[in-house]
């Protein structure tokens, strides 16, 4: 005689409790719990975890589900299947017609006929959802429902302790994102490092949340492209190509196909070289030990700069007449630019400056304002005076910070703009010069604190360290 349902559920819950107490990484525990749920109900099962924004669910562990389905993408929590308040499981049987099913075509392709969802909450906080995917519409009784509820509670145990430990009780900040970091198995060390840097600058991310069909292979199988990161705040995918040059061509082809077929989706590529330069800026990575030996080429002479700054000052003066703006600089590269700009501006201005901490490769609390503006900024017109905008990561953080002070307006005035390396796009109202993809020094900008005092802007002669460290490959 087969064991009774009750017996099966009882055994499964005991196994589940043992699994959460095991000394295993969180992701392994969740996989185990998905497997137990799947076996018990003879269906696919998945555990979805709320991302750092608190707005999306990300597939984190699953069993008996095809890869194209679990990589389908972020699920918007509000539109999703979560039970509304009463925390009862929800069964959806109209896969094609129910608006709460966000990827109905993929569900059909995976031959899913019904989805059972139980939200996972702790202390009123939405930690995620436990989902069961049936190939035939099941008839569920109280016993089945009690099982799924109990199972969701068990899943909530490791989830809540992971996020509590990581966030110190706060939700949706950088530490919340590193909660996701702990759950994520990165394919490359460079991706983990990148995630850590995003955490530092409090930029929410999801790792490989979605796969896009981009064509068919000669075998007839669908070819998929899975971008490395998605940054929900700026609705942009990021692809890190820190791999061998021989693989880059293949990757470029995929990205090209992707861009053709999904013109509405934003994606940014970060090549190995750019990525290492980005890390080197923070003193980490293989290029961190590089040294400069003088100047290779002057890009903008002091006469060029003087002329351009005068033009910018004229526009600023016209736009801010009578508004008495506060010009704010961020230490320390803004010095020369600010000094020249204010001497050309003809309307009344006030000035202030601030400083922030920079990413150092260490896991710490994240970016901090180490010196705040002294003036009260509420209801003021702020003109942020930037030396250079590169990835836009620093600027993004500073703008969010300044906006939290409820100013009347915030506008950016940047002397240099290196669009080629932009990851986070922000409107720059005043731009001095656009830069090629080369590191520059002078006129306030340093290389390891040197060269700030050059009166012009130039490309330094940099030697790359000839160490085995150049490979970020695992
Ligand atoms: P982002 O956050 O936009 O990537 O970087 C902005 C900061 O990186 C700038 O404020 C500056 O301190 C530094 N930075 C970016 N590019 C350069 C460069 O070419 N030369 C120098 N000296 N600093 C740079
Ligand atoms: Mg700066």
Short mmCIF file of C-alpha atoms in Angstrom, two decimals, residues 14 81 114 131 154 156 195 253 315 320 410 416 428:
data_model
loop_
_atom_site.label_atom_id
_atom_site.label_comp_id
_atom_site.label_asym_id
_atom_site.label_seq_id
_atom_site.Cartn_x
_atom_site.Cartn_y
_atom_site.Cartn_z
CA UNK A 14 11.10 16.58 8.60
CA UNK A 81 0.92 35.69 -7.95
CA UNK A 114 -1.24 25.25 -13.27
CA UNK A 131 6.04 27.94 -6.38
CA UNK A 154 10.61 26.28 6.47
CA UNK A 156 11.59 31.33 5.21
CA UNK A 195 28.57 42.82 -7.74
CA UNK A 253 27.97 38.28 -32.19
CA UNK A 315 25.67 79.61 -20.20
CA UNK A 320 20.94 80.95 -13.23
CA UNK A 410 19.99 69.68 -9.25
CA UNK A 416 34.96 66.02 -19.01
CA UNK A 428 24.70 66.23 -18.05
#
